[in-house]
XYZ file of C-alpha atoms in Angstrom:
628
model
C 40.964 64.021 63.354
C 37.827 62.413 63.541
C 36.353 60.687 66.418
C 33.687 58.149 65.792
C 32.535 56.819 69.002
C 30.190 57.228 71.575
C 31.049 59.912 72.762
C 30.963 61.869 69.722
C 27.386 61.127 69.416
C 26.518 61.773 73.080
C 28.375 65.228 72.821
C 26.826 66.049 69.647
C 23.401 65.706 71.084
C 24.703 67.305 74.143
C 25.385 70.561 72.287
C 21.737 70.367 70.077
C 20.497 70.110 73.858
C 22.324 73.264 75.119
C 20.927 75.097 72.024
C 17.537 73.989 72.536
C 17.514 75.300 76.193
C 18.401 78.638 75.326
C 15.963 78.927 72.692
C 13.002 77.342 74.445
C 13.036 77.364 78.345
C 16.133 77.941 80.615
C 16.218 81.879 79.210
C 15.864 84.560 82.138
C 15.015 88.030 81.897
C 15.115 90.392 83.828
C 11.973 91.419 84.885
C 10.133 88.805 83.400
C 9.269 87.260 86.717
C 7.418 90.724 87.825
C 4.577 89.974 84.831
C 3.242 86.849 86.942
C 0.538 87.215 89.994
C 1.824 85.945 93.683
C 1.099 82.175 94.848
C 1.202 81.121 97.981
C 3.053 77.900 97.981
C 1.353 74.695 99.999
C 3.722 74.523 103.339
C 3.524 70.599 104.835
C 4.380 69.919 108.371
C 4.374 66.214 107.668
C 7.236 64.152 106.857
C 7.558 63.210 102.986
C 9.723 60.024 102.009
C 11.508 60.402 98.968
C 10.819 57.470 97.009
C 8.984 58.505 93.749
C 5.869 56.661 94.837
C 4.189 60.306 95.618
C 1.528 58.369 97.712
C 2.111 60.959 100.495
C -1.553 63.256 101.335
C 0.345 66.393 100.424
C 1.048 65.477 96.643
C -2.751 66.007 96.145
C -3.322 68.858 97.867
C -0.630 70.384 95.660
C -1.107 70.293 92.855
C 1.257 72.668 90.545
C 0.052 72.118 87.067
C -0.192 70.284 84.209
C 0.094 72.082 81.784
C 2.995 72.853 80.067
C 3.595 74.739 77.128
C 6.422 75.182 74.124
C 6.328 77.066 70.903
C 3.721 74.566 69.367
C 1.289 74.973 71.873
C 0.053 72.789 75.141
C 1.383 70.407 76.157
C -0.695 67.775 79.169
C 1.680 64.747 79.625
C 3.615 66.250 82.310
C 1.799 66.870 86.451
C 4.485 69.078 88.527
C 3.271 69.300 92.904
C 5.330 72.009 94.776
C 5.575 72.162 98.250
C 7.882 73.042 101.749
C 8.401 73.026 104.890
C 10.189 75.522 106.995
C 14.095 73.649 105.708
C 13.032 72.319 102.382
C 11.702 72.697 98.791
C 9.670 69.702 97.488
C 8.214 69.471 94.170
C 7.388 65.754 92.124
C 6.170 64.789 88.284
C 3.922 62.463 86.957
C 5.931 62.108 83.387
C 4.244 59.971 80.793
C 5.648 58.514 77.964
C 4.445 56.841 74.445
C 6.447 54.105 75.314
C 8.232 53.195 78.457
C 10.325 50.189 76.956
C 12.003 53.689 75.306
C 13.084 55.218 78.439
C 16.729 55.312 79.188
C 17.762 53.105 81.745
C 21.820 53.351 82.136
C 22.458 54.905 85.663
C 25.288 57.658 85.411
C 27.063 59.232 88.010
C 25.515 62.515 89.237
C 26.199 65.885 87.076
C 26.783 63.535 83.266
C 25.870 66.093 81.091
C 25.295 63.051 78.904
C 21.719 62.696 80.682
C 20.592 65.636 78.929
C 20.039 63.467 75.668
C 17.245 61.789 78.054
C 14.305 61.876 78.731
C 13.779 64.273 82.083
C 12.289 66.568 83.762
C 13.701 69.979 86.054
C 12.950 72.335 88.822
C 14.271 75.603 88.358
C 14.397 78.039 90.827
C 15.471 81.793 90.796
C 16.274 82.221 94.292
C 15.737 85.993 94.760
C 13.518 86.156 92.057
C 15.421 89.093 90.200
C 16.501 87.259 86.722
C 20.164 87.492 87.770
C 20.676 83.648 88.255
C 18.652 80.092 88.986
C 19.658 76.746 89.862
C 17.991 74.366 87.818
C 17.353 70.424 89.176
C 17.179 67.683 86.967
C 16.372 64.018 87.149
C 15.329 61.284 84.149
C 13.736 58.516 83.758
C 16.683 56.374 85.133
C 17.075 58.113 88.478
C 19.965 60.222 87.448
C 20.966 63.587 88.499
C 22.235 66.936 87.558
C 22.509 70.389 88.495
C 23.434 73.758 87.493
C 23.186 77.294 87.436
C 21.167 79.091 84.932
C 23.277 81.487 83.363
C 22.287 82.788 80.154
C 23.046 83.274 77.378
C 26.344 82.418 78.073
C 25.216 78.029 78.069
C 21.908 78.962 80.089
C 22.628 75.791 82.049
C 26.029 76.005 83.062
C 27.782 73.162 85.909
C 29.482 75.727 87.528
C 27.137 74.996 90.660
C 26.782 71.882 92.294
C 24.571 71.056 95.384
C 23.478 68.194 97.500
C 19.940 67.074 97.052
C 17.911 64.121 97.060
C 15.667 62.542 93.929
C 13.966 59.293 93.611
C 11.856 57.895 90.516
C 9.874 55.000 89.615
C 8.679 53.583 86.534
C 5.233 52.672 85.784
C 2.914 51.603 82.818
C 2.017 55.221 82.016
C 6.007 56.339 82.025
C 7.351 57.581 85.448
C 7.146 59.545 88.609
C 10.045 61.902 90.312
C 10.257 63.625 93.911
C 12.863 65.951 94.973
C 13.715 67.373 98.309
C 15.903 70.393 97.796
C 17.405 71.803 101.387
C 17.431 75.806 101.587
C 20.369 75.403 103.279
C 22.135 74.178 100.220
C 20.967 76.911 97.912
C 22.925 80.087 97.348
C 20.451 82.684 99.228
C 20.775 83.915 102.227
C 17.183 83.700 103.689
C 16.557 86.037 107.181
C 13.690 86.653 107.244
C 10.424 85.181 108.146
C 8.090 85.467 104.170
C 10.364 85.232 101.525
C 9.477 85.704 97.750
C 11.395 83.839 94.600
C 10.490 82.597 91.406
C 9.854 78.938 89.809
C 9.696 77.149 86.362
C 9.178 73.677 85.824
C 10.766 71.977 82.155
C 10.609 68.615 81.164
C 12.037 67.733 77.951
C 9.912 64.734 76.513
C 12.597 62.843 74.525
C 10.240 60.726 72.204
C 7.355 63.399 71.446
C 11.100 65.817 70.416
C 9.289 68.795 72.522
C 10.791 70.878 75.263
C 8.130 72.300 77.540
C 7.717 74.956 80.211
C 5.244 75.965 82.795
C 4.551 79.023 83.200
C 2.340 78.160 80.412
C 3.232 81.245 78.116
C 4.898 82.298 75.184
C 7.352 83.883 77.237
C 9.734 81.431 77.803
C 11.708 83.341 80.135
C 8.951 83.947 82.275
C 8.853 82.070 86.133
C 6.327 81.638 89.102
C 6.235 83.637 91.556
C 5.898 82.280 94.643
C 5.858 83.548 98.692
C 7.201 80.898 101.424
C 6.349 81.926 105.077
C 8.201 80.492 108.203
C 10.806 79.039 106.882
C 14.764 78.691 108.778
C 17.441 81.170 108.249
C 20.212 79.731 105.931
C 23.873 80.543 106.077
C 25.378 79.950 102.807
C 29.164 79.731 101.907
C 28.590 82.438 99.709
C 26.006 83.338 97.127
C 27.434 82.282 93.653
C 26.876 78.451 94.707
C 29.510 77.346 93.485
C 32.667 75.042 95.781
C 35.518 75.281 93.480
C 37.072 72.398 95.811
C 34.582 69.738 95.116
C 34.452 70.965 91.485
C 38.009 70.327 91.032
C 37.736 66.986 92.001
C 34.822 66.022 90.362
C 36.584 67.123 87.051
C 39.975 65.588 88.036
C 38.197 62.163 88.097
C 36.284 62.794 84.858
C 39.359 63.860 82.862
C 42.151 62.615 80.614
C 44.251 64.761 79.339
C 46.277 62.646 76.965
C 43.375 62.706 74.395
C 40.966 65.129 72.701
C 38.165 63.073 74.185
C 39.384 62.455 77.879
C 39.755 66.563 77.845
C 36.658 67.133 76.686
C 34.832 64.620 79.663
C 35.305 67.305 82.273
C 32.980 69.509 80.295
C 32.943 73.018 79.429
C 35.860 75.374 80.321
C 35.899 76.819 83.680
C 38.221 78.562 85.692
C 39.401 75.453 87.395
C 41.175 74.435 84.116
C 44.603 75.879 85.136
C 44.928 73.581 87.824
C 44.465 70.854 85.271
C 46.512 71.583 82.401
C 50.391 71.638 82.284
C 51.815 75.250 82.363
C 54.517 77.050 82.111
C 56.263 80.156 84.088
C 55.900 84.017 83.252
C 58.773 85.067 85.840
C 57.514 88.504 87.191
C 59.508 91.531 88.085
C 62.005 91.386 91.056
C 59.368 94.160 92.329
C 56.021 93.938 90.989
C 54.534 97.702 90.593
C 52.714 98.486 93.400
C 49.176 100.160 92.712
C 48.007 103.092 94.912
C 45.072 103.086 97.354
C 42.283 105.851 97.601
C 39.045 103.983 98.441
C 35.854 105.121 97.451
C 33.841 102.449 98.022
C 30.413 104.352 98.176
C 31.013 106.122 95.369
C 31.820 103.948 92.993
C 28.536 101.405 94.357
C 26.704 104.413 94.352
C 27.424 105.403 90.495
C 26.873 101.783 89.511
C 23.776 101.526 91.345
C 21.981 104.355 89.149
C 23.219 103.191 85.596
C 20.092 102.720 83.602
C 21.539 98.736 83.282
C 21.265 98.122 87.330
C 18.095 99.715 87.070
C 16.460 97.605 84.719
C 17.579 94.642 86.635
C 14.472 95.026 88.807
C 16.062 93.872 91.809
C 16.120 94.771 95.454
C 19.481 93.701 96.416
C 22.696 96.191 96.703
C 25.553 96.228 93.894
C 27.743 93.888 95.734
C 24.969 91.312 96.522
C 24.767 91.714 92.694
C 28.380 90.964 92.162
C 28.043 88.257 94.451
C 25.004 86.825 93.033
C 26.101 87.276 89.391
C 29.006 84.667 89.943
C 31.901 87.687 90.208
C 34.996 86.562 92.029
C 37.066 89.900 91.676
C 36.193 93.657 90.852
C 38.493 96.778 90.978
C 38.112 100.196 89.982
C 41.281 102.281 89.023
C 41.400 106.207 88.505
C 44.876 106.508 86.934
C 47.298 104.235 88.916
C 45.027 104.626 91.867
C 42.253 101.914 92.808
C 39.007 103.202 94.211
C 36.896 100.137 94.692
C 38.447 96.450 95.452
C 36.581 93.681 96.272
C 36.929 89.965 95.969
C 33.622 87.304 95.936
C 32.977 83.808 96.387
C 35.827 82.505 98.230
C 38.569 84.231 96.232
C 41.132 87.013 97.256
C 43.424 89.394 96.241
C 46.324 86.693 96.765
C 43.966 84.242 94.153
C 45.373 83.212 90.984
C 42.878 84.096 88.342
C 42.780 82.083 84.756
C 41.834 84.304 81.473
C 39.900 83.043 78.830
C 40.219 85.463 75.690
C 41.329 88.133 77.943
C 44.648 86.476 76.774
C 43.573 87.487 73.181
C 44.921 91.120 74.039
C 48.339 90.293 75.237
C 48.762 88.210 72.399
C 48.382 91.300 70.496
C 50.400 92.626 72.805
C 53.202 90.395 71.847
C 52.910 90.504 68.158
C 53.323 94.269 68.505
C 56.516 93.671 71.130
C 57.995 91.093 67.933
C 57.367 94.024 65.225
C 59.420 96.761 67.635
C 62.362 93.889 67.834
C 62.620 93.255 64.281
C 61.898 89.929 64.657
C 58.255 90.431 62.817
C 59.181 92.676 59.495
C 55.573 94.110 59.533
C 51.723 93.414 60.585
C 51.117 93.302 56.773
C 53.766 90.441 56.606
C 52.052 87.382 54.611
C 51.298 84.494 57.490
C 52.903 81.782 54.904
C 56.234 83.534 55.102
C 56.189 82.411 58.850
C 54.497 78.860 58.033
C 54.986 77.908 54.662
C 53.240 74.780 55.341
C 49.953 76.085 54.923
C 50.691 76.825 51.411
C 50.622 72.392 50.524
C 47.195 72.652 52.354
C 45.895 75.585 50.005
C 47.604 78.033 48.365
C 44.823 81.223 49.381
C 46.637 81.100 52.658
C 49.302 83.260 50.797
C 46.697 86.075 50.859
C 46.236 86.621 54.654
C 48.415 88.730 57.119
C 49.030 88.914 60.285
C 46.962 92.054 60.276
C 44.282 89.962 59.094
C 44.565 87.495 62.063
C 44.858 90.140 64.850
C 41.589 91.820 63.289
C 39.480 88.241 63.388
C 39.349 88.802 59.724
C 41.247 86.407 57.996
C 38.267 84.364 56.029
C 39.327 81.393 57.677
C 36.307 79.101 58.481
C 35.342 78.424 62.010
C 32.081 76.337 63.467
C 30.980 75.452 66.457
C 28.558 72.269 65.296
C 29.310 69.151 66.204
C 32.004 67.196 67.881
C 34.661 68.025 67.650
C 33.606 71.336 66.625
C 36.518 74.198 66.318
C 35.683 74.776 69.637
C 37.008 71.468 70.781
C 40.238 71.574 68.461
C 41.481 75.040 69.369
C 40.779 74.657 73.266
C 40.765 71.157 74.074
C 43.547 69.442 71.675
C 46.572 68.247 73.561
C 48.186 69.295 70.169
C 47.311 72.493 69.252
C 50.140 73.218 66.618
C 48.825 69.901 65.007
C 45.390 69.901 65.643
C 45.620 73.775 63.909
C 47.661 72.769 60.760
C 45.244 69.884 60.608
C 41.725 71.217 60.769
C 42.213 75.275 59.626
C 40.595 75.944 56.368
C 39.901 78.809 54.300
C 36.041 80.349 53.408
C 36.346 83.780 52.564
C 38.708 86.429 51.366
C 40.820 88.132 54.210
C 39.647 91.236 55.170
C 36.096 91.175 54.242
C 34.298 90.088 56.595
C 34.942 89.931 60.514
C 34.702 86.330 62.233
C 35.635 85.343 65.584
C 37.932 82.363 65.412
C 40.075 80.722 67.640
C 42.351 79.742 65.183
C 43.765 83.131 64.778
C 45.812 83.785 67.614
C 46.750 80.184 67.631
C 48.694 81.007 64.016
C 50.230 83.960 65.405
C 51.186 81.707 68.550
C 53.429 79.712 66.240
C 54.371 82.848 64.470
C 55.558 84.679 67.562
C 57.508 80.981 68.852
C 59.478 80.542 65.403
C 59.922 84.040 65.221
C 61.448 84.816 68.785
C 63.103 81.556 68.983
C 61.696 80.895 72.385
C 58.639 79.690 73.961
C 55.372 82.036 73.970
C 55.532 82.698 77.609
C 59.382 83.118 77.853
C 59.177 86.063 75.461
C 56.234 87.468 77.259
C 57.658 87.389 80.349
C 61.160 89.153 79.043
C 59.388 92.058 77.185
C 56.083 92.391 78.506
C 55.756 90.868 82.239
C 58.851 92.467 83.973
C 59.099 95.574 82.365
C 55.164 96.277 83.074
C 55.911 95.461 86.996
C 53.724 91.876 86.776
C 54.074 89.105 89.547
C 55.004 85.932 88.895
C 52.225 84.041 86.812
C 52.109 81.347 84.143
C 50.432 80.062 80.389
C 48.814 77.073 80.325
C 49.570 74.660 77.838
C 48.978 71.946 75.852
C 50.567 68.271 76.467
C 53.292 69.052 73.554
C 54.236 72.406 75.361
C 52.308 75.156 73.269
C 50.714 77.868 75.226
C 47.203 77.663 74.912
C 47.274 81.520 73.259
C 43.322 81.566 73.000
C 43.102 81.385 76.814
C 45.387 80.687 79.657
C 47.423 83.278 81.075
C 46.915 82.490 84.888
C 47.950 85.571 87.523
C 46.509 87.650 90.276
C 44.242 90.468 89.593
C 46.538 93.414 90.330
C 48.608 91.685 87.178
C 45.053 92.207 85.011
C 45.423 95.925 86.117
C 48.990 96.218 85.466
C 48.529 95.298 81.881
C 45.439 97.620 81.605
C 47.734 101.050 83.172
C 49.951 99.925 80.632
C 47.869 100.637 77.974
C 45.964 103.478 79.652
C 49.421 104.987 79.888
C 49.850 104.724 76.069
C 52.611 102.168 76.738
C 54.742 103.621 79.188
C 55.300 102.428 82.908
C 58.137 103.785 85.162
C 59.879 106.185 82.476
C 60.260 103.359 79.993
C 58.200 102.911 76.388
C 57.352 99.198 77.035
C 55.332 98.708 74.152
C 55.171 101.395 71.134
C 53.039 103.833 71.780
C 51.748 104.024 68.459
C 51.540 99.931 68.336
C 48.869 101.164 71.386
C 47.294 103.163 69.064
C 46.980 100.813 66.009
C 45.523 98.109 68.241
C 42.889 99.670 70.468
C 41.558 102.286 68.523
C 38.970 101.739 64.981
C 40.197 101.759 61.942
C 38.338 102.117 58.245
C 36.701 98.659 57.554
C 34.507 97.915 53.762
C 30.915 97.990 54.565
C 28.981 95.287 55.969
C 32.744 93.629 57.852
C 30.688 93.828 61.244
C 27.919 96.528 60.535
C 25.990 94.158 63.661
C 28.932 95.425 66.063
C 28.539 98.824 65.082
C 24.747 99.141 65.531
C 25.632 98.350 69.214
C 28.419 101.204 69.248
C 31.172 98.622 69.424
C 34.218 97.999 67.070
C 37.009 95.112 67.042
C 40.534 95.866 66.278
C 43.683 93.770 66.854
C 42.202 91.170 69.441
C 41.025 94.564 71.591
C 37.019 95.114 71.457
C 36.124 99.114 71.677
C 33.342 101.340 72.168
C 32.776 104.692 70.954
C 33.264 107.591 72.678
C 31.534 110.564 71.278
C 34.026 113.060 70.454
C 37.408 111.127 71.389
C 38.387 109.789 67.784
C 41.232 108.281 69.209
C 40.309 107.610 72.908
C 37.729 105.634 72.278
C 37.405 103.012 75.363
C 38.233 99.493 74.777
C 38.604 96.194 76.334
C 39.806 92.607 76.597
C 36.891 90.161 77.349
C 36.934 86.457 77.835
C 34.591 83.574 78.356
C 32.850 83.397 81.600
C 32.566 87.116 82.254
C 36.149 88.334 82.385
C 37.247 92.062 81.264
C 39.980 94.487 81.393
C 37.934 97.535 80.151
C 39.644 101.145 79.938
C 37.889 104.437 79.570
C 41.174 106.949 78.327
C 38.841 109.948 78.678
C 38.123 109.847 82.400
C 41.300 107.584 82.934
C 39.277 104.951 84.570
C 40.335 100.940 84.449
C 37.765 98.496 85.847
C 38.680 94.719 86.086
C 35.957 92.206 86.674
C 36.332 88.437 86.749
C 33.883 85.303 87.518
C 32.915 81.955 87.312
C 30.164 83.028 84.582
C 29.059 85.999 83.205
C 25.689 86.259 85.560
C 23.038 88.025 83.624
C 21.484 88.485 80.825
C 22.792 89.705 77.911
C 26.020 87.879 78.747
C 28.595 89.410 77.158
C 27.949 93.230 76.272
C 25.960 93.598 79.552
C 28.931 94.249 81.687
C 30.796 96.907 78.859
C 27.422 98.808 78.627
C 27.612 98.899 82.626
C 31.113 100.177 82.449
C 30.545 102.546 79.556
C 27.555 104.380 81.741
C 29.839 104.317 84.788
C 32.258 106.098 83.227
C 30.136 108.591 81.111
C 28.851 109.743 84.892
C 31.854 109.590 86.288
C 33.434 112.778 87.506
C-alpha cells in the first residue's frame, strides 16, 4: 500500500530529521555537562515584550553567542541572548538566511512535528543539569511552535512533554528574529532554593545551508552550558516527568483518524496513551486475582540501586526516586519471590492505573505459542509457518523454509526497515489491517536461522497462527489459559479496526498483572499447585540456546542473548538460570533474576537516559549481583 501524498513526504523528512538530531545535537550524556566552566546568566528586572523585535536594552547586554558549530566546522549565521528574571527564562535569535523568499510561511498548530522539515531554531534546557532529561523549545521562521523532552536515544526529541510558553518572530531582509519567554513554573523542576545550577544548548537547524548546528561550540555534541540563576521563585510542579497525560490525550484525539494508515499515523509516535485510542478487546481475569505479599524495604532496595556503578556514573545529585521521577518512570516494584519489597508509582499514576505494553507483549505471545503446543493445537515449534498460512507460499515459495521457531527467535530472514513512510514500522503498528497490511508488505531477505533481526512482523504471523489455530480470538485464548489460571485482573488487547490484536504491543493491565506473569515464570510455570505453562516450554524460551556464529555476535559482546521473544543476560555460572526479560518501547521491562529470585517491573512514558534500552537491564543485573 503506497501512499503518495503529502504527508508521505512530510513524514519522510520528519524521520531524516529525527535521525539527524540524534546524530548531531539533541544527544545527552551523562556527565558531559560537568566538562564546561560556570556562567553566570544576565538576570533583568525590566519587563521584556515578546514580539521578536528584540529592541529591548537587555538583548545587548546579553549576548549568548554566535557561534555555532556542527561536524563541518563553524558556523556564524545564527546570534542566541539568554536571560531571566526571578519567574522566567528568556533567550532570542537573530537567524539569517540565503534567501528569505525560502522561508516557510504556513502557520501550523502548536506541537506539528511537520515543522521540523523547517527552518528553526531551539532552546534546550537540562533542568537539573545531570544528563537524565531536557526540554527542548522550538520555533521557525513562521512563528510556529513545538516542544518536547529530550530523551535519547530512544527519538532524542520525543512529544511526550508539552508546556505552555510564549514565542514571537519577525521576518526581516537578513532572515528572522525569535524571543521566547519560558515560565519556571511550567518546567518539570522543582526549584527551592535561592542559586540554582542547570545546563543549556542552543540548535538551529538552517534548512537551506542543509546544516544542523549547536552551541556549545564543540565537537561534543552532547555537551551543554552550564549556567547558575540566583533569586529566582520556588516552583511547584505537577510532577517532574513534565508530562499531562490529560491534555496529551486530547491533543492526539483531535489529530487522529483511525480509519486509515495515515489518520493513525497524525497523532505521532506511540505512547502510552494509545490504548485509550484504539479499539480493544477483554482479557477476563480470575474471579480472584493472586494477591502478592508485602515486606517493604524501601531503603534497601534505594540504597542498593543508589551504589550500582550505572547510578554512579550518572553524575547527579538527586536521590533514586527523584531519578525515577525525573527519568519519565510511572511504576517500579521489586519482588523477592512472591513478596514485593519496593513499590512505587510516578507521575500521576497508581497502583489502580492501567498500564499499556509495547513489546513487553512480545513475551506473552511466546507465552501463548507455547500454551497452543501443550494443547495440541500447534504440532511443534519446528512446524513450517506455511502449513498454518499457505498463502504466503503464492507470494514466494522460501516462506516454506521458516518455522515458528524461527519467528519466536527474530530469526526468520524476513526483511524489515524502518526508512521511509510507511516504513515497517508504520505497517505493523499503525495499519487498521494488520492481517492485510502483513500478507501485503512481508518479504523474504535471508535464510531463516542465520542471522537474528528484530521484526515486527514476526509475532504478527504467529498472531494469525495462534487465531486459526485455537479457533478463537488472540485475547480470548489468552485469557482462558494464561490470564485466569496465573491469578491476572481483568485487562484487555488492543486492536486493530478489523479486530486483530495488535500482538507487537497492546496488552493493557495494572502492574501487579506485569508481576503476575513474571512469578509465573520465576516459578518455572507453576502458580497455586497447577503447571500453567510447561515447565520445560519455560525453559526453551528464556534460557540461550546454540546459535551459528556471527547470528547476533553484537548482543553477545554486551553479555545479552535473545531467545523466543524473551531477551537474557548471562549469569556466570547458572547455565540455565540465566536472567531474562521482556522489554518494550518507551522503557518498559519485566526482568527476572532466577538466582536471587528477584522480579523488578519498571514502566514509563520514555526510557529517560542514556543508553535507552540496555541502561535499565545493566541497572537490574548489578542490583541483583549485590543483592543478598
Amino acid at each position: 500500500m503506497g501512499l503518495q501524498t503529502d504527508g508521505f513526504q512530510k513524514y519522510d523528512l520528519r524521520k531524516k530529521i529525527y535521525f539527524t538530531l540524534f546524530f548531531f545535537g539533541i544527544a545527552l550524556f551523562a556527565h558531559a555537562q560537568n566538562l564546561n566552566p560556570k556562567i553566570t546568566a544576565h538576570k533583568t528586572n525590566l519587563t521584556i515584550n515578546i514580539d521578536g523585535i528584540l529592541n529591548e536594552p537587555v538583548w545587548q547586554q546579553t549576548p549568548l553567542t554566535n557561534q555555532l558549530y556542527d561536524e563541518n566546522g563553524e558556523y556564524n549565521n545564527t546570534t542566541a541572548c539568554f536571560a531571566y528574571d526571578a519567574d522566567n527564562l528568556y533567550a532570542a535569535f537573530k537567524c539569517k538566511v540565503n534567501s528569505t523568499s525560502e522561508l516557510n510561511r504556513t502557520r501550523l498548530d502548536k506541537d506539528d512535528q511537520f515543522m521540523l522539515s523547517n527552518d528553526w531554531v531551539a532552546f534546550c534546557v537540562d533542568t537539573y543539569h545531570d544528563g537524565i532529561n531536557a526540554y527542548a523549545f522550538l520555533a521557525d521562521a513562521a512563528g510556529n511552535e513545538l516542544d518536547g523532552s529530550l530523551n535519547p536515544p530512544t527519538r532524542d526529541l520525543s512529544f511526550s512533554f508539552s508546556s505552555k510558553w510564549t514565542s514571537a518572530v519577525k521576518r526581516n531582509q537578513d532572515g528572522y528574529t525569535v524571543e521566547m519567554k519560558i515560565p519556571l513554573e511550567n518546567l518539570p523542576v522543582r526549584w527551592n532554593k535561592d542559586s540554582m545550577t542547570m545546563a543549556i544548548q542552543i540548535i538551529r537547524n538552517d534548512k537551506q545551508n542543509n546544516r544542523m548546528v549547536q552551541w556549545p561550540a564543540t565537537k561534543n555534541i552532547g555537551k551543554f552550558q552550564t549556567v547558575v540563576l540566583h533569586e529566582i521563585n520556588q516552583t511547584h510542579p505537577q510532577n517532574l516527568s513534565g508530562v499531562n497525560i490529560k491534555d496529551r490525550l486530547a491533543y492526539k484525539k483531535s489529530k487522529i483518524d483511525v480509519s486509515t494508515m495515515l489518520g493513525r499515523c497524525q497523532g505521532g509516535d506511540a505512547s502510552v496513551m494509545d490504548y485509550l485510542i484504539f479499539k480493544k478487546r477483554d482479557i477476563s481475569g480470575a474471579e480472584h486475582p493472586r494477591m502478592l505479599q508485602y515486606s517493604m524495604r524501601p531503603e534497601r532496595v534505594k540504597r542498593i540501586f543508589e551504589n550500582t556503578s550505572y547510578f554512579k556514573n550518572l553524575h547527579t545529585n538527586i536521590d533514586f526516586e527523584t531519578m525515577l521521577e525525573r527519568s519519565q518512570t510511572t511504576a517500579f516494584i521489586v519482588l523477592r519471590n512472591d513478596t514485593i519489597l519496593y513499590e512505587n508509582y510516578f507521575n500521576g499514576f497508581n497502583k489502580d492505573s492501567t498500564f499499556t505494553s509495547f513489546s513487553v507483549a512480545k513475551s506473552f505471545v511466546c507465552t501463548l505459542v507455547g500454551l497452543a503446543i501443550s494443547d495440541g493445537l500447534i504440532k511443534s515449534e519446528e512446524d513450517k509457518i506455511t502449513k498454518y498460512l499457505p498463502e504466503l507460499m503464492k507470494k514466494d515459495a522460501r516462506f516454506s523454509e521458516i518455522t515458528i521457531r524461527d519467528l519466536l527467535s527474530m530469526s526468520s530472514g524476513l526483511a524489515y526497515s524502518h526508512d521511509g513512510f510507511p516504513s515497517d514500522d508504520e505497517f505493523t503498528y499503525q495499519s487498521p489491517d494488520l492481517r492485510s497490511a502483513v500478507l501485503e508488505h512481508v518479504r523474504i531477505s535471508d535464510h531463516p536461522g542465520k542471522h537474528w533481526l528484530y521484526n515486527n512482523y514476526n509475532p504478527l504471523l504467529l498472531g494469525m497462527i495462534l487465531e486459526r489455530t485455537t479457533g478463537k480470538s488472540v485475547a480470548k485464548y489468552a485469557s482462558e489459559r494464561l490470564w485466569q489460571k496465573m491469578g491476572g485482573g481483568n485487562a484487555s488487547w488492543s486492536l486493530d479496526e478489523h479486530g486483530f490484536e495488535k500482538m507487537e504491543s497492546g496488552i493493557n493491565c495494572h502492574a501487579h498483572d506485569y508481576a503476575r506473569f513474571a512469578l509465573l515464570f520465576l516459578n518455572k510455570g507453576k502458580y497455586n499447585g497447577i503447571q500453567v505453562i510447561p515447565e520445560s516450554w519455560v525453559q526453551e524460551a528464556t534460557q540461550p540456546q546454540e546459535r551459528p556464529k556471527g547470528y547476533y555476535d553484537y548482543l553477545l559482546k554486551n553479555n545479552t542473548y535473545y531467545n523466543y521473544l524473551w531477551w537474557g543476560k548471562f549469569r556466570s555460572g547458572q547455565k540455565n538460570a540465566n536472567d531474562f526479560f521482556g522489554m518494550g518501547n518507551k522503557g518498559e521491562y519485566v526482568y527476572i533474576c532466577p538466582q536471587k529470585k528477584l522480579t523488578i517491573i519498571r514502566l514509563g512514558f520514555e526510557y529517560g537516559f542514556t543508553p535507552a534500552s540496555m541502561s535499565w537491564p545493566e541497572m537490574f543485573y548489578e542490583f541483583a549481583t549485590d543483592f543478598e
